[in-house]
PDB file of C-alpha atoms in Angstrom:
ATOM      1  CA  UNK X   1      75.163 122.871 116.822  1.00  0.00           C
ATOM      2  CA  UNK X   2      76.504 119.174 116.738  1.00  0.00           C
ATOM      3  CA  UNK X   3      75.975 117.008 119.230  1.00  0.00           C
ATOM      4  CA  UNK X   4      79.441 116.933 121.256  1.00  0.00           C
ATOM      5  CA  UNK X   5      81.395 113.481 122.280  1.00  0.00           C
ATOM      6  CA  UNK X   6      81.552 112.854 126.045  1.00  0.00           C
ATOM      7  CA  UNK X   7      84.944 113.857 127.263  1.00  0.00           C
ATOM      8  CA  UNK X   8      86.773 110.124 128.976  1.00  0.00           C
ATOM      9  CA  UNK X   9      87.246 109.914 132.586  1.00  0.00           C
ATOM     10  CA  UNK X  10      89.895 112.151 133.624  1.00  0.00           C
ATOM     11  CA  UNK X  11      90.648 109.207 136.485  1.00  0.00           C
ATOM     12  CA  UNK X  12      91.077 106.480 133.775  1.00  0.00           C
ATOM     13  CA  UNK X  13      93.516 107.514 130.943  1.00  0.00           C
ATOM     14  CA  UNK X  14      93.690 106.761 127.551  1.00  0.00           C
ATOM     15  CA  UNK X  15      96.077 103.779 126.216  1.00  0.00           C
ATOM     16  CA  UNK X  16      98.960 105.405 124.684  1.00  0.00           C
ATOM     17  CA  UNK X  17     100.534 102.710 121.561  1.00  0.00           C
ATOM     18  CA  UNK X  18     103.837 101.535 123.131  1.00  0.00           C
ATOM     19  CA  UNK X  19     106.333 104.142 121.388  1.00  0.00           C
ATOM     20  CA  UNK X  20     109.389 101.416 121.485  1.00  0.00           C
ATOM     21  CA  UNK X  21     107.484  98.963 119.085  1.00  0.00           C
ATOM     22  CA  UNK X  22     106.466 100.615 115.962  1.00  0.00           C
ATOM     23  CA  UNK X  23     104.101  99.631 113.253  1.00  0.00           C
ATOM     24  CA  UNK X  24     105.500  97.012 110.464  1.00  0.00           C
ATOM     25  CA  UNK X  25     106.114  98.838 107.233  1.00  0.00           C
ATOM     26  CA  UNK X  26     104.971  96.464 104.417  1.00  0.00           C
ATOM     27  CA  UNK X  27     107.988  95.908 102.226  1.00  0.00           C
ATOM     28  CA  UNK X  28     107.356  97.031  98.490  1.00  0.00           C
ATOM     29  CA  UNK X  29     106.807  94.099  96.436  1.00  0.00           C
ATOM     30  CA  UNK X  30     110.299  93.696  94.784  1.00  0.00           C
ATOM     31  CA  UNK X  31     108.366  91.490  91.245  1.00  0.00           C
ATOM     32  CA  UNK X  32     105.663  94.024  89.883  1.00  0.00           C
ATOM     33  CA  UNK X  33     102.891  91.664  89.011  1.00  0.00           C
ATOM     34  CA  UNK X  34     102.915  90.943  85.391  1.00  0.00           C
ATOM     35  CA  UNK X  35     100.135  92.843  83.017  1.00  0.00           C
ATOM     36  CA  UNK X  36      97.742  90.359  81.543  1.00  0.00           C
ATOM     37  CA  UNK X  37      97.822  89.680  77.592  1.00  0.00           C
ATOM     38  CA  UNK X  38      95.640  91.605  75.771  1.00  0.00           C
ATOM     39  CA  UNK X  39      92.726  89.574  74.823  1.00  0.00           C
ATOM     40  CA  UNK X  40      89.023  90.759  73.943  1.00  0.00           C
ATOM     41  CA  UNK X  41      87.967  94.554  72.972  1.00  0.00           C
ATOM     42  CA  UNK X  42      89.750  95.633  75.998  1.00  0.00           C
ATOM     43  CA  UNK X  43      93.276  95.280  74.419  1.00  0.00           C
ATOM     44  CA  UNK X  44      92.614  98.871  73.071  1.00  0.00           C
ATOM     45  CA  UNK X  45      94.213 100.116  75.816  1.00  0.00           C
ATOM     46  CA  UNK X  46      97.412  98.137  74.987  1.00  0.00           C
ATOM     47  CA  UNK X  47      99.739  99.347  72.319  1.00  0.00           C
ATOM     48  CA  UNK X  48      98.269  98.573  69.030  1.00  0.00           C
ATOM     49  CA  UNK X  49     101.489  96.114  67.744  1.00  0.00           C
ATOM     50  CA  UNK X  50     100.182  93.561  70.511  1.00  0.00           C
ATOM     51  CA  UNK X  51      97.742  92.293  69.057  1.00  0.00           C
ATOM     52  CA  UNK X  52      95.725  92.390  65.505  1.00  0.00           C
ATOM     53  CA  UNK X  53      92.425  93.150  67.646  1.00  0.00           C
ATOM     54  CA  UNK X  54      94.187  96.322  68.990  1.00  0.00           C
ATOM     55  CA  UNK X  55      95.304  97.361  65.847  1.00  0.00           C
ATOM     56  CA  UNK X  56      91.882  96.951  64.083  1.00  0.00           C
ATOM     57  CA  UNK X  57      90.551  99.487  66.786  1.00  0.00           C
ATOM     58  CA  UNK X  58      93.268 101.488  67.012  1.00  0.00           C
ATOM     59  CA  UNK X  59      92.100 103.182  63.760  1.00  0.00           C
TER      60      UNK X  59
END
């Protein structure tokens, strides 16, 4: 059987998070960061109009 974790001190409690100050949301970014140009063998993944190395492996 697994090794249990000691129970806390019934005489000290546990620290409850204060319930009237919740945690900060992160607002969603409202500019999506702008994709890269395609440059190198990896523009594959890009459509193939973006650039002539796309197109050549795109066949």
């Amino acid at each position: 059987m697994a090794q249990t974790t000691p129970l806390p001190d019934p005489g000290e409690p546990t620290p409850v998070p204060d319930p009237g100050e919740p945690e900060p949301i992160p607002e969603p970014d409202p500019e999506p960061m702008p994709l890269p140009e395609p440059t190198g063998p990896g523009s594959r993944i890009f459509p193939a109009r973006a650039s002539p190395m796309g197109l050549l492996l795109s066949w």
